Short mmCIF file of C-alpha atoms in Angstrom, two decimals:
data_model
loop_
_atom_site.label_atom_id
_atom_site.label_comp_id
_atom_site.label_asym_id
_atom_site.label_seq_id
_atom_site.Cartn_x
_atom_site.Cartn_y
_atom_site.Cartn_z
CA MET A 1277 20.92 -8.72 63.43
CA LEU A 1278 20.80 -9.02 59.68
CA ALA A 1279 23.84 -9.67 57.49
CA ILE A 1280 24.46 -10.22 53.79
CA VAL A 1281 27.59 -12.19 53.06
CA GLY A 1282 29.01 -12.46 49.57
CA LYS A 1283 31.60 -14.58 47.81
CA ASP A 1284 34.53 -15.80 49.90
CA ASP A 1285 32.58 -14.79 53.01
CA PHE A 1286 33.01 -11.11 52.31
CA PRO A 1287 30.51 -9.05 54.35
CA LEU A 1288 28.35 -6.89 52.08
CA TYR A 1289 25.85 -5.43 54.46
CA LYS A 1290 24.81 -5.59 58.08
CA LEU A 1291 22.03 -4.11 60.09
CA ASN A 1292 21.14 -4.23 63.75
CA ILE A 1293 17.50 -4.97 64.21
CA GLY A 1294 15.53 -3.46 67.05
CA GLU A 1295 15.64 -0.45 69.31
CA HIS A 1296 18.82 -1.33 71.14
CA GLY A 1297 20.67 -1.86 67.92
CA ASP A 1298 23.99 -0.45 68.97
CA SER A 1299 24.30 -2.02 72.38
CA ASP A 1300 27.23 -4.18 73.47
CA SER A 1301 25.65 -7.32 72.16
CA SER A 1302 26.07 -6.28 68.55
CA HIS A 1303 29.68 -7.49 68.52
CA MET A 1304 28.59 -10.80 69.90
CA ASP A 1305 25.81 -11.01 67.31
CA GLU A 1306 28.27 -10.44 64.55
CA PHE A 1307 30.52 -13.12 65.93
CA VAL A 1308 27.68 -15.62 66.12
CA ILE A 1309 26.57 -14.88 62.59
CA HIS A 1310 30.02 -15.33 61.16
CA SER A 1311 30.63 -18.52 63.06
CA SER A 1312 27.41 -19.92 61.64
CA LEU A 1313 28.81 -19.66 58.11
CA ASP A 1314 30.41 -23.09 58.44
CA PHE A 1315 27.04 -24.63 59.18
CA VAL A 1316 25.62 -22.84 56.17
CA GLU A 1317 28.30 -24.35 53.93
CA THR A 1318 27.49 -27.86 55.14
CA LYS A 1319 23.78 -27.38 54.90
CA MET A 1320 23.72 -25.82 51.45
CA LEU A 1321 25.35 -28.91 49.96
CA LYS A 1322 22.54 -31.09 51.20
CA THR A 1323 19.62 -29.29 49.67
CA ASN A 1324 18.62 -27.40 46.57
CA GLN A 1325 16.33 -25.03 48.42
CA VAL A 1326 17.17 -21.34 48.68
CA TYR A 1327 15.80 -21.04 52.17
CA LEU A 1328 17.90 -23.09 54.59
CA LYS A 1329 15.80 -22.26 57.65
CA GLU A 1330 17.65 -22.57 60.97
CA VAL A 1331 21.35 -23.08 60.63
CA ASP A 1332 22.66 -22.37 64.11
CA THR A 1333 21.54 -21.46 67.59
CA HIS A 1334 23.25 -19.49 70.28
CA LEU A 1335 21.66 -19.20 73.72
CA SER A 1336 18.14 -18.02 73.03
CA SER A 1337 18.76 -16.72 69.53
CA THR A 1338 18.64 -18.52 66.21
CA VAL A 1339 20.40 -17.92 62.90
CA TYR A 1340 18.34 -18.29 59.73
CA CYS A 1341 19.81 -18.36 56.26
CA TYR A 1342 18.65 -17.68 52.72
CA LEU A 1343 20.73 -18.09 49.57
CA THR A 1344 20.50 -16.12 46.35
CA ALA A 1345 21.31 -17.52 42.92
CA ALA A 1346 25.00 -16.65 43.16
CA ASN A 1347 25.15 -18.25 46.61
CA VAL A 1348 25.18 -14.92 48.40
CA LYS A 1349 24.09 -15.63 51.94
CA ILE A 1350 21.48 -13.59 53.73
CA LEU A 1351 21.68 -14.32 57.45
CA LEU A 1352 19.29 -13.33 60.17
CA LEU A 1353 19.99 -13.66 63.85
CA ILE A 1354 16.92 -13.25 65.96
CA ASP A 1355 15.59 -14.12 69.38
CA SER A 1356 12.00 -14.97 68.71
CA LYS A 1357 11.12 -18.29 67.16
CA GLY A 1358 8.09 -16.94 65.45
CA ASP A 1359 6.32 -18.02 62.32
CA ASP A 1360 8.55 -19.65 59.74
CA SER A 1361 6.50 -18.72 56.71
CA SER A 1362 6.63 -15.03 57.54
CA LYS A 1363 10.42 -15.27 57.64
CA ASN A 1364 10.36 -16.90 54.25
CA VAL A 1365 8.37 -13.96 52.89
CA PHE A 1366 10.73 -11.54 54.61
CA PHE A 1367 13.72 -13.19 53.00
CA SER A 1368 12.22 -13.21 49.55
CA GLU A 1369 11.37 -9.52 49.81
CA LEU A 1370 14.91 -8.86 50.87
CA HIS A 1371 16.13 -10.94 47.95
CA ASP A 1372 14.07 -8.72 45.71
CA LEU A 1373 15.87 -5.65 47.08
CA TYR A 1374 19.22 -7.34 46.66
CA VAL A 1375 18.56 -8.20 43.01
CA LYS A 1376 17.57 -4.61 42.37
CA THR A 1377 20.79 -3.43 43.97
CA ILE A 1378 22.91 -5.75 41.92
CA MET A 1379 21.26 -4.53 38.72
CA ASN A 1380 22.53 -1.05 39.49
CA PRO A 1381 25.35 -0.40 37.03
CA PHE A 1382 27.14 1.76 39.57
CA TYR A 1383 27.33 -1.08 42.03
CA GLU A 1384 30.20 -3.50 41.62
CA PRO A 1385 29.13 -7.04 42.61
CA ASN A 1386 30.69 -8.35 45.78
CA THR A 1387 31.50 -4.97 47.30
CA LYS A 1388 29.92 -3.28 50.31
CA ILE A 1389 26.35 -2.16 49.75
CA ASN A 1390 26.38 1.47 50.66
CA PHE A 1391 23.16 2.98 49.38
CA PRO A 1392 20.89 5.01 51.69
CA ALA A 1393 17.88 3.94 49.62
CA PHE A 1394 18.67 0.27 50.16
CA ASP A 1395 19.28 0.88 53.83
CA SER A 1396 15.96 2.59 54.44
CA ARG A 1397 14.04 -0.06 52.49
CA VAL A 1398 15.60 -2.83 54.54
CA LYS A 1399 14.79 -0.99 57.76
CA GLU A 1400 11.19 -0.63 56.65
CA LEU A 1401 11.06 -4.35 55.96
CA THR A 1402 12.45 -5.33 59.34
CA LYS A 1403 10.01 -3.00 61.06
CA LYS A 1404 7.18 -4.61 59.16
CA TYR A 1405 8.09 -8.21 59.95
CA PHE A 1406 9.69 -7.90 63.36
CA SER A 1407 7.57 -5.19 64.89
CA SER A 1408 7.77 -6.85 68.31
CA LEU A 1409 11.41 -5.83 68.56
CA TYR A 1410 10.70 -2.14 68.15
CA MET B 482 14.98 2.41 41.58
CA TYR B 483 13.74 0.19 44.39
CA ALA B 484 10.13 1.13 43.80
CA LYS B 485 9.93 -0.52 40.39
CA SER B 486 9.10 -4.16 39.91
CA ILE B 487 11.70 -6.36 38.26
CA SER B 488 9.66 -9.43 37.67
CA LYS B 489 8.32 -8.37 34.30
CA PRO B 490 10.60 -8.53 31.30
CA LYS B 491 11.54 -5.14 29.97
CA PRO B 492 10.78 -4.06 26.43
CA GLU B 493 13.44 -4.80 23.90
CA ILE B 494 16.38 -2.56 23.24
CA ASN B 495 17.15 -1.30 19.77
CA LEU B 496 19.66 -3.32 17.86
CA SER B 497 21.28 -0.14 16.58
CA CYS B 498 21.62 1.15 20.10
CA PHE B 499 23.26 -2.05 21.24
CA SER B 500 25.56 -2.17 18.23
CA PHE B 501 26.69 1.38 18.80
CA LEU B 502 27.51 0.74 22.43
CA PHE B 503 29.19 -2.52 21.58
CA SER B 504 31.41 -0.90 18.99
CA GLU B 505 32.42 1.71 21.55
CA ILE B 506 33.23 -1.02 24.06
CA PHE B 507 35.30 -2.79 21.44
CA GLN B 508 37.25 0.34 20.55
CA TYR B 509 37.78 1.23 24.18
CA LEU B 510 39.10 -2.21 25.00
CA SER B 511 41.37 -2.40 21.97
CA LYS B 512 42.90 0.95 22.88
CA ASN B 513 43.35 0.16 26.54
CA ASP B 514 44.63 -3.38 26.61
CA LYS B 515 47.02 -3.36 23.72
CA GLU B 516 49.15 -6.15 25.06
CA LYS B 517 46.14 -8.32 25.87
CA ASP B 518 44.23 -10.41 23.41
CA ILE B 519 41.04 -8.57 22.43
CA GLU B 520 38.89 -11.66 22.86
CA GLN B 521 40.20 -12.09 26.38
CA SER B 522 39.49 -8.43 27.17
CA LEU B 523 35.93 -8.87 25.96
CA ILE B 524 35.53 -11.93 28.15
CA ASP B 525 36.86 -10.11 31.20
CA PHE B 526 34.67 -7.11 30.48
CA ALA B 527 31.52 -9.22 30.30
CA ASN B 528 32.24 -11.27 33.39
CA PRO B 529 30.51 -9.02 35.96
CA ILE B 530 27.49 -8.83 33.64
CA GLY B 531 27.15 -12.58 34.04
CA GLU B 532 26.60 -12.38 37.76
CA ARG B 533 23.85 -9.82 37.33
CA VAL B 534 22.20 -11.79 34.56
CA LEU B 535 22.25 -14.88 36.73
CA GLU B 536 20.55 -13.16 39.64
CA LEU B 537 17.90 -11.61 37.43
CA ALA B 538 17.20 -14.72 35.38
CA MET B 539 16.94 -16.88 38.48
CA TYR B 540 14.67 -14.36 40.08
CA ARG B 541 12.31 -14.52 37.14
CA GLU B 542 12.47 -18.27 36.83
CA LYS B 543 9.36 -20.21 37.61
CA THR B 544 11.24 -22.67 39.77
CA LYS B 545 11.72 -20.05 42.43
CA GLY B 546 12.97 -21.37 45.72
CA LYS B 547 15.30 -23.88 44.08
CA ARG B 548 18.98 -23.71 43.40
CA TYR B 549 20.94 -25.51 40.71
CA THR B 550 23.15 -28.24 42.06
CA ASN B 551 24.39 -29.98 38.95
CA ILE B 552 26.20 -28.88 35.86
CA VAL B 553 23.81 -30.12 33.21
CA ASP B 554 20.87 -28.32 34.82
CA VAL B 555 22.86 -25.10 34.91
CA LEU B 556 23.76 -25.46 31.24
CA HIS B 557 20.12 -26.01 30.30
CA PHE B 558 19.28 -22.96 32.34
CA ILE B 559 21.83 -20.92 30.39
CA ARG B 560 20.67 -22.27 27.06
CA GLY B 561 17.02 -21.56 27.89
CA PRO B 562 16.07 -18.74 30.28
CA VAL B 563 19.37 -16.86 30.20
CA TRP B 564 19.51 -16.88 26.42
CA LYS B 565 15.89 -15.79 26.24
CA LEU B 566 16.52 -12.95 28.64
CA LEU B 567 19.50 -11.73 26.67
CA PHE B 568 18.53 -12.41 23.08
CA GLY B 569 14.85 -13.27 23.11
CA LYS B 570 15.38 -16.83 21.89
CA MET B 571 16.87 -20.13 22.94
CA ALA B 572 20.36 -21.13 21.95
CA GLU B 573 20.41 -23.56 19.05
CA ASP B 574 22.14 -26.49 20.59
CA LEU B 575 23.75 -27.84 23.72
CA GLN B 576 25.99 -30.85 23.63
CA GLN B 577 28.67 -32.61 25.55
CA SER B 578 32.03 -33.21 24.00
CA SER B 579 32.59 -36.81 22.98
CA GLU B 580 36.20 -36.72 24.09
CA ASP B 581 36.19 -34.91 27.41
CA GLU B 582 33.65 -35.23 30.13
CA ASP B 583 34.16 -31.71 31.42
CA VAL B 584 33.71 -29.97 28.07
CA TYR B 585 30.35 -28.81 26.75
CA PHE B 586 29.28 -26.81 23.72
CA ILE B 587 26.52 -24.27 23.27
CA LYS B 588 25.80 -23.30 19.70
CA ASP B 589 24.26 -20.08 18.49
CA LEU B 590 23.62 -19.59 14.79
CA CYS B 591 23.78 -15.80 14.71
CA PRO B 592 25.10 -14.14 17.87
CA ILE B 593 23.93 -10.57 18.11
CA THR B 594 27.47 -9.30 18.65
CA ASN B 595 28.51 -10.61 15.27
CA LYS B 596 25.69 -9.06 13.34
CA TYR B 597 27.57 -5.99 12.16
CA THR B 598 31.10 -7.04 12.81
CA CYS B 599 33.47 -8.36 10.24
CA THR B 600 33.76 -12.03 11.02
CA ARG B 601 36.29 -14.52 9.72
CA ASP B 602 38.87 -12.02 10.81
CA SER B 603 40.28 -14.32 13.48
CA ILE B 604 38.53 -12.23 16.12
CA ASN B 605 35.16 -13.48 17.26
CA CYS B 606 33.16 -10.77 18.98
CA ALA B 607 30.95 -13.41 20.54
CA ALA B 608 33.72 -13.51 23.14
CA PHE B 609 31.53 -10.95 24.85
CA ILE B 610 28.77 -13.53 25.18
CA ALA B 611 31.32 -16.13 26.25
CA GLY B 612 32.30 -13.75 29.03
CA ILE B 613 28.71 -13.52 30.20
CA ILE B 614 28.40 -17.32 30.28
CA GLU B 615 31.64 -17.50 32.19
CA GLY B 616 30.37 -14.93 34.68
CA VAL B 617 27.17 -16.89 35.23
CA LEU B 618 29.00 -20.17 35.79
CA CYS B 619 31.64 -18.69 38.06
CA SER B 620 29.15 -16.97 40.31
CA ILE B 621 27.01 -20.08 40.62
CA ASP B 622 30.18 -21.80 41.89
CA PHE B 623 30.86 -23.94 38.85
CA PRO B 624 33.95 -22.13 37.58
CA ALA B 625 34.61 -22.71 33.90
CA LYS B 626 36.57 -21.35 30.99
CA VAL B 627 34.49 -20.35 27.98
CA VAL B 628 36.05 -19.94 24.54
CA PRO B 629 34.16 -18.90 21.41
CA HIS B 630 34.85 -20.76 18.17
CA PHE B 631 33.41 -20.24 14.73
CA ALA B 632 31.46 -23.29 13.78
CA GLU B 633 33.02 -24.48 10.59
CA ASP B 634 30.48 -26.91 9.31
CA ASP B 635 27.87 -24.28 8.54
CA ASP B 636 27.88 -22.47 5.23
CA GLU B 637 24.53 -20.83 5.59
CA PHE B 638 25.17 -19.06 8.87
CA THR B 639 28.67 -17.69 8.66
CA ASP B 640 28.51 -16.10 12.10
CA SER B 641 27.52 -19.31 13.76
CA THR B 642 29.49 -19.71 16.94
CA LEU B 643 30.26 -22.58 19.23
CA PHE B 644 30.91 -21.69 22.85
CA GLN B 645 33.27 -24.22 24.27
CA ILE B 646 32.71 -24.52 28.01
CA LYS B 647 35.44 -26.28 29.92
CA PHE B 648 34.76 -26.77 33.59
CA THR B 649 37.58 -26.64 36.06
CA LYS B 650 38.39 -29.50 38.37
CA GLY B 651 36.93 -27.53 41.23
CA ALA B 652 33.55 -27.35 39.55
CA LEU B 653 33.38 -31.11 39.08
CA GLU B 654 34.40 -31.71 42.67
CA TYR B 655 31.82 -29.25 43.82
CA GLU B 656 29.11 -31.02 41.88
CA ALA B 657 30.21 -34.35 43.30
CA ARG B 658 29.93 -32.97 46.80
CA TYR B 659 26.37 -31.95 46.12
CA SER B 660 25.22 -35.28 44.80
CA GLY B 661 27.21 -37.28 47.32
CA ASP B 662 25.51 -35.74 50.28
CA SER B 663 21.93 -35.73 49.18
#
C-alpha cells in the first residue's frame, strides 16, 4: 500500500498496490502505515536525508518513508525486501508527480489529491517498479 | 500537465502582466477584507504560494536528497535559490538582529511588487513577498512571522524593504531537537 500524508498527519492520497488491492488486508495495511508515523517523526529528526528507508516492520511487510521539502510523508508498505536503490528511484519519481500536483493552481495544498491523471500516473509507476505484485 | 518536465526554469513572465494581476489582487483584497489590514490580507493571500515555491525550489536545488534542519540554512536558501526563482536575482542582504536571537532580516533594494505602487503611503506592497517567505518557513516547520518594513537609511532606493522575520518559540525548539539528536 502507498500513502501520502500531509501536515498534521492528514491523509492526502492512498493506493492499494497489487492485484488483490481491495482485499480484507487493506484495512490492516492502513493501520500499520498510520502507526508507523510515530517512528517517522523520531527518525526524521535524526537525519537530513529525504529518504528515511525502513521505518517500521509488521510481520513480513516493511514500511518505507520519503519526505518532501514541506515534510509531506510518502509511505510505502510492501512485502518484498527488494532492491533499495530502485525504491529510492521510485520515491523520487513519485515526488516529481507530487510537486507537479502541488503546482496546480486548482489544488489547495494539504487537501485530498483527487485527480484521475495523478492516479493513473501513480498506478503506472507502481506497475513499473513492483511488477512482481501484479 | 504531468507529462511536462519541471526541472528546467521557465521563461520569464512579463512585468506588465505581473503588475496587472497584482493590482487586481490588491483591489480584490481591499474590497473584500475591509476590516482587515491590507498588508495582513496580502500576507495571508501569499501564504499558500510559499508552500508551492518551497517544493519547487527544493526540487530544483542541486542538493537534492537533503532537507534543511537549521534556521540559518533555510534563510540562506530563501535568500538565494528562492529569491532567484521568484525574481531572478539574490536578495541583497541577510542579517541577524543584534538584539534578539530569533529575529532575522532579509533586505531587498527594489521589490518587484513596489515597482509601480505608490510607496511611502504607509502600505508596503512587499507584504505579498513577506507572505511568501512566511509560507515557505511555515511549511518547512519553522513557523515565523514576517513583517515588511521600509528601510529608512537608503535614499537612493526608496522602495528598499527589510523583511523582518521573527521565529516562533516552536521553531527554535524544533531546531534544537534536530541538532540535539544528531
